[in-house]
Short mmCIF file of C-alpha atoms in Angstrom, two decimals:
data_model
loop_
_atom_site.label_atom_id
_atom_site.label_comp_id
_atom_site.label_asym_id
_atom_site.label_seq_id
_atom_site.Cartn_x
_atom_site.Cartn_y
_atom_site.Cartn_z
CA MET P 1 115.34 -60.70 -70.08
CA LYS P 2 111.77 -62.28 -70.73
CA SER P 3 110.92 -62.79 -67.27
CA TYR P 4 112.23 -59.65 -65.97
CA PHE P 5 109.72 -57.89 -68.54
CA CYS P 6 106.94 -60.10 -67.31
CA LYS P 7 107.77 -59.06 -63.64
CA THR P 8 107.74 -55.24 -64.46
CA ALA P 9 104.53 -55.67 -66.17
CA HIS P 10 103.10 -57.57 -63.45
CA LEU P 11 104.16 -54.72 -60.90
CA ILE P 12 102.75 -52.05 -63.25
CA LYS P 13 99.36 -54.14 -63.36
CA ILE P 14 99.24 -54.64 -59.52
CA ALA P 15 100.08 -50.73 -59.22
CA LEU P 16 97.33 -49.92 -61.69
CA GLY P 17 94.81 -52.26 -60.03
CA PHE P 18 95.28 -50.38 -56.81
CA LEU P 19 94.77 -47.11 -58.23
CA LEU P 20 91.78 -48.33 -60.05
CA ILE P 21 90.09 -49.66 -56.69
CA ALA P 22 91.29 -46.72 -54.87
CA PHE P 23 89.18 -44.58 -57.46
CA ALA P 24 86.25 -46.91 -57.41
CA LEU P 25 86.11 -46.76 -53.74
CA VAL P 26 86.20 -42.86 -53.55
CA ALA P 27 83.69 -42.55 -56.52
CA CYS P 28 81.41 -45.29 -54.70
CA GLY P 29 81.61 -43.54 -51.29
CA GLU P 30 80.48 -40.40 -52.92
CA SER P 31 77.49 -41.51 -54.98
CA PRO P 32 74.46 -41.68 -52.96
CA SER P 33 72.02 -44.71 -53.02
CA LYS P 34 70.36 -44.63 -56.39
CA GLN P 35 66.60 -44.75 -56.00
CA ASN P 36 65.67 -45.90 -59.43
CA THR P 37 68.82 -47.49 -60.86
CA ALA P 38 66.93 -49.36 -63.76
CA GLU P 39 65.87 -46.24 -65.53
CA LYS P 40 69.28 -44.52 -65.46
CA PRO P 41 71.88 -45.14 -67.69
CA PRO P 42 74.99 -46.83 -66.41
CA THR P 43 77.48 -43.97 -64.76
CA ALA P 44 81.01 -44.78 -65.32
CA VAL P 45 82.89 -44.36 -62.27
CA VAL P 46 86.31 -45.80 -63.37
CA PRO P 47 88.61 -44.44 -65.79
CA ALA P 48 89.08 -45.72 -69.27
CA PRO P 49 91.19 -48.74 -68.54
CA THR P 50 94.68 -48.91 -70.50
CA ALA P 51 95.71 -51.82 -72.56
CA SER P 52 97.07 -53.75 -69.63
CA ALA P 53 94.86 -52.80 -66.85
CA PRO P 54 93.25 -55.60 -65.28
CA GLU P 55 89.22 -55.32 -65.37
CA PRO P 56 88.05 -52.69 -62.90
CA GLN P 57 86.22 -54.12 -59.79
CA PRO P 58 83.82 -51.38 -58.50
CA VAL P 59 83.42 -52.26 -54.81
CA SER P 60 79.52 -51.76 -54.84
CA ARG P 61 77.54 -51.38 -51.80
CA VAL P 62 74.37 -53.00 -51.01
CA THR P 63 71.58 -50.36 -50.42
CA GLU P 64 67.91 -50.48 -49.99
CA ALA P 65 67.56 -49.98 -53.79
CA THR P 66 69.51 -53.39 -54.25
CA LYS P 67 67.18 -55.29 -52.07
CA GLN P 68 64.17 -53.92 -53.90
CA THR P 69 65.61 -54.68 -57.13
CA TYR P 70 66.17 -58.23 -56.04
CA GLN P 71 62.87 -58.50 -54.86
CA TRP P 72 61.13 -56.84 -57.94
CA TYR P 73 63.17 -59.15 -60.41
CA CYS P 74 64.89 -62.00 -58.83
CA ALA P 75 62.52 -63.06 -56.24
CA GLN P 76 59.98 -64.34 -58.84
CA CYS P 77 62.39 -67.27 -59.26
CA HIS P 78 64.95 -67.38 -56.44
CA GLY P 79 62.36 -66.59 -53.72
CA ILE P 80 61.78 -63.76 -51.33
CA LYS P 81 64.66 -64.69 -48.96
CA GLY P 82 66.73 -66.08 -51.82
CA LYS P 83 66.42 -69.62 -51.18
CA GLY P 84 65.77 -70.68 -54.59
CA ASP P 85 61.93 -71.26 -53.82
CA GLY P 86 60.36 -68.44 -55.98
CA ILE P 87 56.84 -68.91 -57.40
CA ASN P 88 58.49 -70.34 -60.79
CA ALA P 89 60.92 -72.57 -59.12
CA ARG P 90 59.01 -75.75 -58.99
CA LEU P 91 58.01 -75.30 -62.68
CA LEU P 92 61.76 -74.83 -63.94
CA PRO P 93 63.50 -77.84 -65.14
CA VAL P 94 66.63 -76.53 -63.16
CA LEU P 95 65.89 -75.23 -59.76
CA PRO P 96 66.98 -71.81 -59.25
CA ARG P 97 70.32 -71.55 -57.27
CA ASP P 98 69.55 -71.22 -53.41
CA HIS P 99 71.60 -67.87 -52.81
CA THR P 100 71.76 -68.72 -49.02
CA LYS P 101 73.91 -71.72 -49.49
CA ALA P 102 77.58 -71.18 -49.34
CA SER P 103 78.65 -74.55 -50.46
CA TYR P 104 78.21 -73.87 -54.03
CA LEU P 105 78.58 -69.95 -54.13
CA GLU P 106 81.96 -69.92 -52.53
CA SER P 107 83.14 -72.03 -55.70
CA ARG P 108 82.08 -69.31 -57.86
CA SER P 109 84.16 -65.78 -58.30
CA ASP P 110 82.40 -62.74 -58.08
CA ASP P 111 83.04 -62.31 -62.00
CA GLN P 112 81.29 -65.54 -62.58
CA LEU P 113 78.11 -64.48 -60.69
CA PHE P 114 78.30 -61.01 -62.40
CA LEU P 115 78.50 -62.61 -65.84
CA ALA P 116 75.56 -65.06 -64.90
CA ILE P 117 73.27 -61.99 -63.98
CA LYS P 118 74.45 -59.76 -67.05
CA SER P 119 74.46 -62.23 -69.57
CA GLY P 120 72.00 -65.22 -68.29
CA GLY P 121 72.85 -68.68 -67.14
CA LEU P 122 74.08 -70.00 -70.77
CA SER P 123 76.94 -67.66 -70.74
CA VAL P 124 78.56 -69.22 -67.62
CA GLY P 125 77.64 -72.88 -68.86
CA ARG P 126 74.61 -72.92 -66.50
CA ALA P 127 70.90 -73.46 -67.25
CA PRO P 128 69.04 -71.07 -69.78
CA CYS P 129 66.19 -70.55 -67.25
CA MET P 130 68.25 -68.00 -65.72
CA PRO P 131 67.67 -65.11 -67.94
CA ALA P 132 70.01 -62.19 -68.90
CA TRP P 133 69.56 -58.91 -67.12
CA GLY P 134 72.16 -56.79 -69.11
CA HIS P 135 69.52 -54.71 -70.77
CA THR P 136 67.45 -54.16 -67.87
CA LEU P 137 69.87 -53.40 -65.24
CA ASP P 138 73.39 -51.48 -65.34
CA ASP P 139 76.64 -52.87 -64.24
CA ASP P 140 76.48 -50.90 -60.98
CA THR P 141 73.34 -52.50 -59.81
CA ILE P 142 74.40 -56.09 -61.13
CA HIS P 143 77.64 -55.41 -58.89
CA SER P 144 75.78 -54.58 -55.87
CA LEU P 145 73.57 -57.57 -56.62
CA VAL P 146 76.60 -59.77 -56.23
CA ARG P 147 77.55 -58.11 -53.10
CA TYR P 148 73.86 -58.93 -51.76
CA ILE P 149 74.16 -62.66 -52.89
CA ARG P 150 77.49 -62.60 -51.01
CA GLU P 151 75.62 -61.33 -47.89
CA LEU P 152 72.75 -63.78 -48.46
CA CYS P 153 75.40 -66.78 -48.50
CA GLU P 154 77.60 -65.29 -45.85
CA CYS P 155 80.64 -66.32 -48.12
CA GLU P 156 82.91 -65.04 -50.46
CA GLY P 157 84.20 -66.14 -53.80
CA ALA P 158 86.86 -68.40 -55.20
CA MET S 1 49.22 -24.19 -54.17
CA LYS S 2 47.14 -26.68 -52.35
CA ILE S 3 44.03 -25.41 -53.83
CA LEU S 4 45.59 -25.48 -57.35
CA THR S 5 46.47 -29.12 -56.99
CA SER S 6 43.17 -30.00 -55.71
CA LEU S 7 41.43 -28.10 -58.52
CA LEU S 8 43.72 -29.83 -60.90
CA PHE S 9 42.82 -33.06 -59.37
CA ILE S 10 39.13 -32.37 -59.64
CA LEU S 11 39.64 -31.28 -63.17
CA ALA S 12 41.46 -34.43 -64.12
CA PHE S 13 38.77 -36.43 -62.50
CA VAL S 14 36.14 -34.77 -64.39
CA HIS S 15 37.93 -34.91 -67.50
CA SER S 16 38.26 -38.82 -67.18
CA ALA S 17 34.50 -39.07 -66.07
CA TRP S 18 33.82 -37.45 -69.28
CA ALA S 19 35.91 -39.49 -71.35
CA THR S 20 34.84 -43.03 -70.00
CA PRO S 21 31.39 -44.18 -70.60
CA GLU S 22 28.90 -44.72 -67.63
CA LEU S 23 29.15 -48.36 -67.67
CA VAL S 24 32.76 -48.21 -66.79
CA LYS S 25 31.92 -46.01 -63.65
CA GLU S 26 28.96 -47.95 -62.82
CA LYS S 27 31.19 -51.15 -62.49
CA ALA S 28 33.86 -49.28 -60.97
CA CYS S 29 36.45 -50.77 -63.28
CA GLY S 30 38.44 -47.87 -62.77
CA GLN S 31 39.18 -48.94 -59.22
CA CYS S 32 41.83 -51.22 -60.59
CA HIS S 33 42.54 -50.20 -64.30
CA ARG S 34 43.77 -47.19 -65.90
CA PHE S 35 41.87 -46.10 -68.84
CA THR S 36 44.22 -43.18 -69.86
CA PRO S 37 47.87 -42.97 -69.52
CA ASP S 38 47.70 -39.60 -67.36
CA GLN S 39 46.10 -41.15 -64.38
CA PRO S 40 48.53 -41.63 -61.65
CA GLU S 41 50.43 -45.02 -61.57
CA GLY S 42 50.49 -45.54 -57.69
CA ASN S 43 47.76 -47.57 -56.79
CA ILE S 44 46.87 -49.70 -60.01
CA LYS S 45 45.83 -53.19 -59.27
CA GLY S 46 45.26 -54.71 -62.61
CA PRO S 47 46.68 -54.33 -66.28
CA ASP S 48 46.36 -50.91 -67.95
CA LEU S 49 43.51 -50.74 -70.38
CA PHE S 50 44.52 -47.59 -72.11
CA TYR S 51 46.08 -49.55 -75.14
CA ALA S 52 43.48 -52.40 -75.02
CA GLY S 53 42.69 -51.74 -78.66
CA ASN S 54 46.17 -52.41 -79.55
CA LYS S 55 46.89 -55.19 -77.53
CA LEU S 56 43.60 -57.41 -77.05
CA ARG S 57 41.31 -59.15 -79.66
CA LYS S 58 37.70 -58.04 -79.70
CA GLU S 59 36.14 -61.51 -79.92
CA TRP S 60 38.33 -62.35 -76.88
CA LEU S 61 37.15 -59.56 -74.87
CA MET S 62 33.70 -60.28 -75.29
CA ASN S 63 34.22 -63.71 -74.03
CA TYR S 64 36.61 -62.50 -71.27
CA LEU S 65 34.27 -59.97 -69.92
CA GLN S 66 31.37 -62.48 -69.73
CA LYS S 67 33.22 -65.39 -68.37
CA PRO S 68 36.87 -64.28 -67.26
CA GLU S 69 39.42 -66.94 -66.88
CA PRO S 70 42.77 -66.45 -64.89
CA ILE S 71 45.73 -65.15 -66.98
CA ARG S 72 47.97 -64.42 -64.38
CA GLN S 73 48.04 -67.13 -61.81
CA ALA S 74 50.21 -65.12 -59.29
CA GLY S 75 48.00 -62.17 -59.63
CA TYR S 76 49.10 -58.73 -61.14
CA ILE S 77 52.63 -57.64 -60.63
CA THR S 78 51.83 -55.17 -57.85
CA ASP S 79 49.63 -57.57 -55.98
CA PRO S 80 50.77 -57.75 -52.17
CA GLY S 81 50.43 -61.45 -52.76
CA PHE S 82 52.27 -61.90 -55.99
CA LEU S 83 55.55 -63.31 -54.67
CA LYS S 84 53.59 -66.18 -52.83
CA ALA S 85 51.40 -66.64 -55.74
CA GLU S 86 48.53 -65.89 -53.26
CA PRO S 87 46.87 -62.84 -54.93
CA GLU S 88 44.72 -60.47 -52.74
CA ILE S 89 42.77 -59.58 -55.98
CA ALA S 90 42.07 -63.17 -57.05
CA VAL S 91 39.35 -64.62 -59.47
CA PRO S 92 36.68 -64.28 -59.97
CA HIS S 93 37.26 -61.24 -61.98
CA PRO S 94 33.95 -59.06 -62.21
CA SER S 95 31.69 -60.09 -64.98
CA LEU S 96 29.23 -58.44 -67.33
CA ASN S 97 26.19 -59.62 -69.30
CA GLU S 98 26.30 -60.27 -73.03
CA GLU S 99 25.03 -56.46 -73.75
CA GLU S 100 27.45 -54.83 -71.41
CA ALA S 101 30.26 -57.00 -72.67
CA LYS S 102 29.54 -55.77 -76.26
CA LYS S 103 29.50 -52.22 -75.27
CA MET S 104 32.60 -52.53 -73.13
CA ALA S 105 34.30 -54.61 -75.79
CA ASP S 106 33.52 -51.76 -78.44
CA TYR S 107 34.89 -49.15 -75.85
CA LEU S 108 38.16 -51.10 -75.03
CA SER S 109 38.85 -51.64 -78.55
CA SER S 110 38.78 -47.94 -79.35
CA LEU S 111 41.47 -47.17 -76.69
CA LYS S 112 44.68 -47.14 -78.65
CA PHE S 113 48.01 -45.66 -79.17
CA ALA S 114 47.55 -43.87 -82.52
CA ASP S 115 51.46 -43.99 -83.26
CA LEU S 116 51.86 -47.81 -83.51
CA PRO S 117 52.53 -49.25 -86.80
CA GLU S 118 50.20 -51.89 -88.08
CA GLY S 119 50.97 -54.75 -90.40
CA VAL S 120 54.49 -55.22 -88.79
CA VAL S 121 53.78 -59.13 -88.73
CA ASP S 122 52.34 -60.93 -91.66
CA SER S 123 49.85 -63.61 -91.14
CA GLU S 124 51.92 -66.42 -92.52
CA PRO S 125 52.35 -69.17 -89.81
CA LEU S 126 55.61 -70.66 -89.03
CA SER S 127 56.76 -73.51 -91.13
CA LYS S 128 57.36 -76.65 -89.18
CA GLY S 129 61.30 -76.43 -89.29
CA LYS S 130 61.08 -72.57 -88.23
CA ARG S 131 58.73 -73.56 -85.41
CA VAL S 132 61.03 -76.05 -83.93
CA ARG S 133 63.96 -73.68 -84.34
CA THR S 134 61.72 -70.80 -82.30
CA LYS S 135 60.71 -72.95 -79.77
CA ILE S 136 64.55 -73.61 -78.91
CA LYS S 137 65.00 -69.71 -78.84
CA PHE S 138 61.82 -69.25 -76.76
CA GLU S 139 62.76 -71.94 -73.99
CA ARG S 140 66.49 -72.33 -74.35
CA SER S 141 68.18 -69.16 -75.79
CA TYR S 142 66.17 -66.58 -73.92
CA GLY S 143 64.40 -68.34 -71.03
CA CYS S 144 61.03 -67.24 -71.86
CA SER S 145 59.26 -70.28 -70.60
CA SER S 146 60.75 -69.60 -67.12
CA CYS S 147 58.06 -67.10 -66.65
CA HIS S 148 55.35 -67.80 -69.12
CA GLN S 149 53.41 -70.78 -69.68
CA THR S 150 52.72 -72.15 -73.28
CA ILE S 151 51.54 -75.38 -74.92
CA ASN S 152 54.15 -78.15 -75.40
CA LEU S 153 54.31 -80.79 -78.00
CA ALA S 154 52.45 -83.22 -75.96
CA GLY S 155 49.54 -80.67 -75.77
CA LYS S 156 50.33 -80.05 -72.13
CA ILE S 157 50.77 -76.89 -70.39
CA ARG S 158 54.51 -75.99 -69.20
CA GLY S 159 56.28 -73.09 -67.82
CA GLY S 160 56.44 -70.44 -65.30
CA VAL S 161 53.69 -68.41 -63.81
CA SER S 162 55.15 -65.04 -62.81
CA GLY S 163 54.19 -63.90 -66.35
CA PRO S 164 50.81 -63.69 -67.95
CA SER S 165 49.95 -67.19 -69.43
CA LEU S 166 50.67 -67.27 -73.16
CA VAL S 167 48.57 -70.61 -73.49
CA ASP S 168 45.58 -68.70 -75.37
CA ALA S 169 47.71 -66.07 -76.82
CA GLY S 170 46.80 -66.73 -80.44
CA ASN S 171 43.16 -65.89 -79.39
CA ARG S 172 43.94 -63.08 -76.92
CA LEU S 173 46.43 -60.83 -78.42
CA GLN S 174 47.24 -59.01 -81.48
CA ALA S 175 50.28 -60.07 -83.43
CA ASP S 176 51.52 -56.34 -83.94
CA TRP S 177 51.37 -55.50 -80.32
CA VAL S 178 53.38 -58.66 -79.34
CA PHE S 179 56.16 -57.32 -81.50
CA HIS S 180 55.84 -54.01 -80.15
CA TRP S 181 55.72 -55.37 -76.63
CA LEU S 182 58.92 -57.25 -77.27
CA THR S 183 60.81 -54.34 -79.00
CA GLN S 184 59.45 -51.50 -76.74
CA GLN S 185 57.78 -52.67 -73.50
CA LYS S 186 58.69 -49.36 -71.61
CA LYS S 187 56.22 -47.66 -74.10
CA PHE S 188 53.42 -49.58 -72.60
CA GLN S 189 54.58 -50.15 -68.95
CA LYS S 190 57.35 -48.41 -67.18
CA LYS S 191 57.61 -50.82 -64.50
CA THR S 192 57.47 -54.39 -65.51
CA ARG S 193 58.95 -57.69 -64.13
CA MET S 194 60.11 -58.86 -67.54
CA PRO S 195 63.84 -58.37 -68.57
CA VAL S 196 64.35 -55.98 -71.35
CA PHE S 197 65.58 -58.06 -74.47
CA GLN S 198 67.21 -56.48 -77.11
CA LEU S 199 66.49 -58.69 -80.26
CA GLU S 200 66.96 -58.62 -83.88
CA LYS S 201 63.71 -57.71 -85.90
CA ASP S 202 63.54 -61.05 -87.47
CA VAL S 203 63.97 -62.92 -84.19
CA VAL S 204 61.15 -60.71 -82.61
CA ILE S 205 59.10 -61.58 -85.65
CA LEU S 206 59.73 -65.47 -85.15
CA LEU S 207 59.07 -65.35 -81.49
CA THR S 208 55.59 -63.43 -82.02
CA LYS S 209 54.45 -66.07 -84.72
CA TYR S 210 55.38 -68.67 -82.07
CA ILE S 211 53.43 -66.94 -79.44
CA MET S 212 50.50 -66.43 -81.71
CA SER S 213 50.49 -70.17 -82.59
CA MET S 214 49.56 -70.90 -78.92
CA LYS S 215 45.66 -71.47 -78.76
CA LYS S 216 43.74 -73.28 -75.95
CA GLU S 217 41.89 -75.61 -78.48
CA ASN S 218 45.41 -77.30 -78.98
CA LEU S 219 45.50 -78.41 -75.38
CA LYS S 220 45.10 -82.20 -75.00
#
């Protein structure tokens, strides 16, 4: 009885997940590239999740604005090419992560990278010299930065 | 339409020429700095000065204008060489003689936002215990030292260089302004490279006092 219930619940979850992803894809496809993401409030593209629904995962596209955001904020530590050699790098107790190196980044999930950017290094058990950007960048922008990092490392998450 | 815009442009120019003293024009400070917020943001090459009277201390200005020392090692955030720490506009910053510096410091100190509350941060320094706890916040909880230089316990400079150095912040900045910057940076600058922090008021006061305790005479 119990396991049967779990199974249905699981099936419903999967179905809901598909729905959400499909919805996010449509919404993303339609929204034009944002010019100044940092100044706009986050736009919710997913429907309010029900209690059992998995966290929605918008599939954010990497646009010119994503790269500009990376250059403006992230490159001061991670470097212009993302190699972890920005102008602050040698002055930090922990080196900024090299975003072009797959060996480490493929061991991290997209969710973990998202959280590291949004809430800072400490929140994922990494060094505090990686600051939190959650009050500077909206969630869509952070998702697109995760995608951009995946392009830089030419790798996917665990 | 074109005529109208150029007329407006000329008017704006005449207006700013009226408002700023001869010395500023003569030394072409306006090539790099804005002295009123209504000037276009497009090609600023140095920090905005229209709130210099809120931000900077007059005695510091007097010294800086005669003997400028670098504050932003990588250059201003819009400098094309910023991300390589090879600023195109590098030191030496233009300098003035004593008399000019005095006039300029008087003028800059008069440039203020009128609506900023004063006396937000009291002058009571941090106790030893609070200082230690605030240092941990500055370096660890928020990662401020990743981008800003401060003085460590051994009296040595440490920290990143993409943000302005805070090594002499206690002599250079006004405590109230530091508080306002940390609570509403966008009021002063629309586009900054510093993350927005949403901190509790008492934490901001602690951080402000910690920053204001940094003075270059404490270097060893």
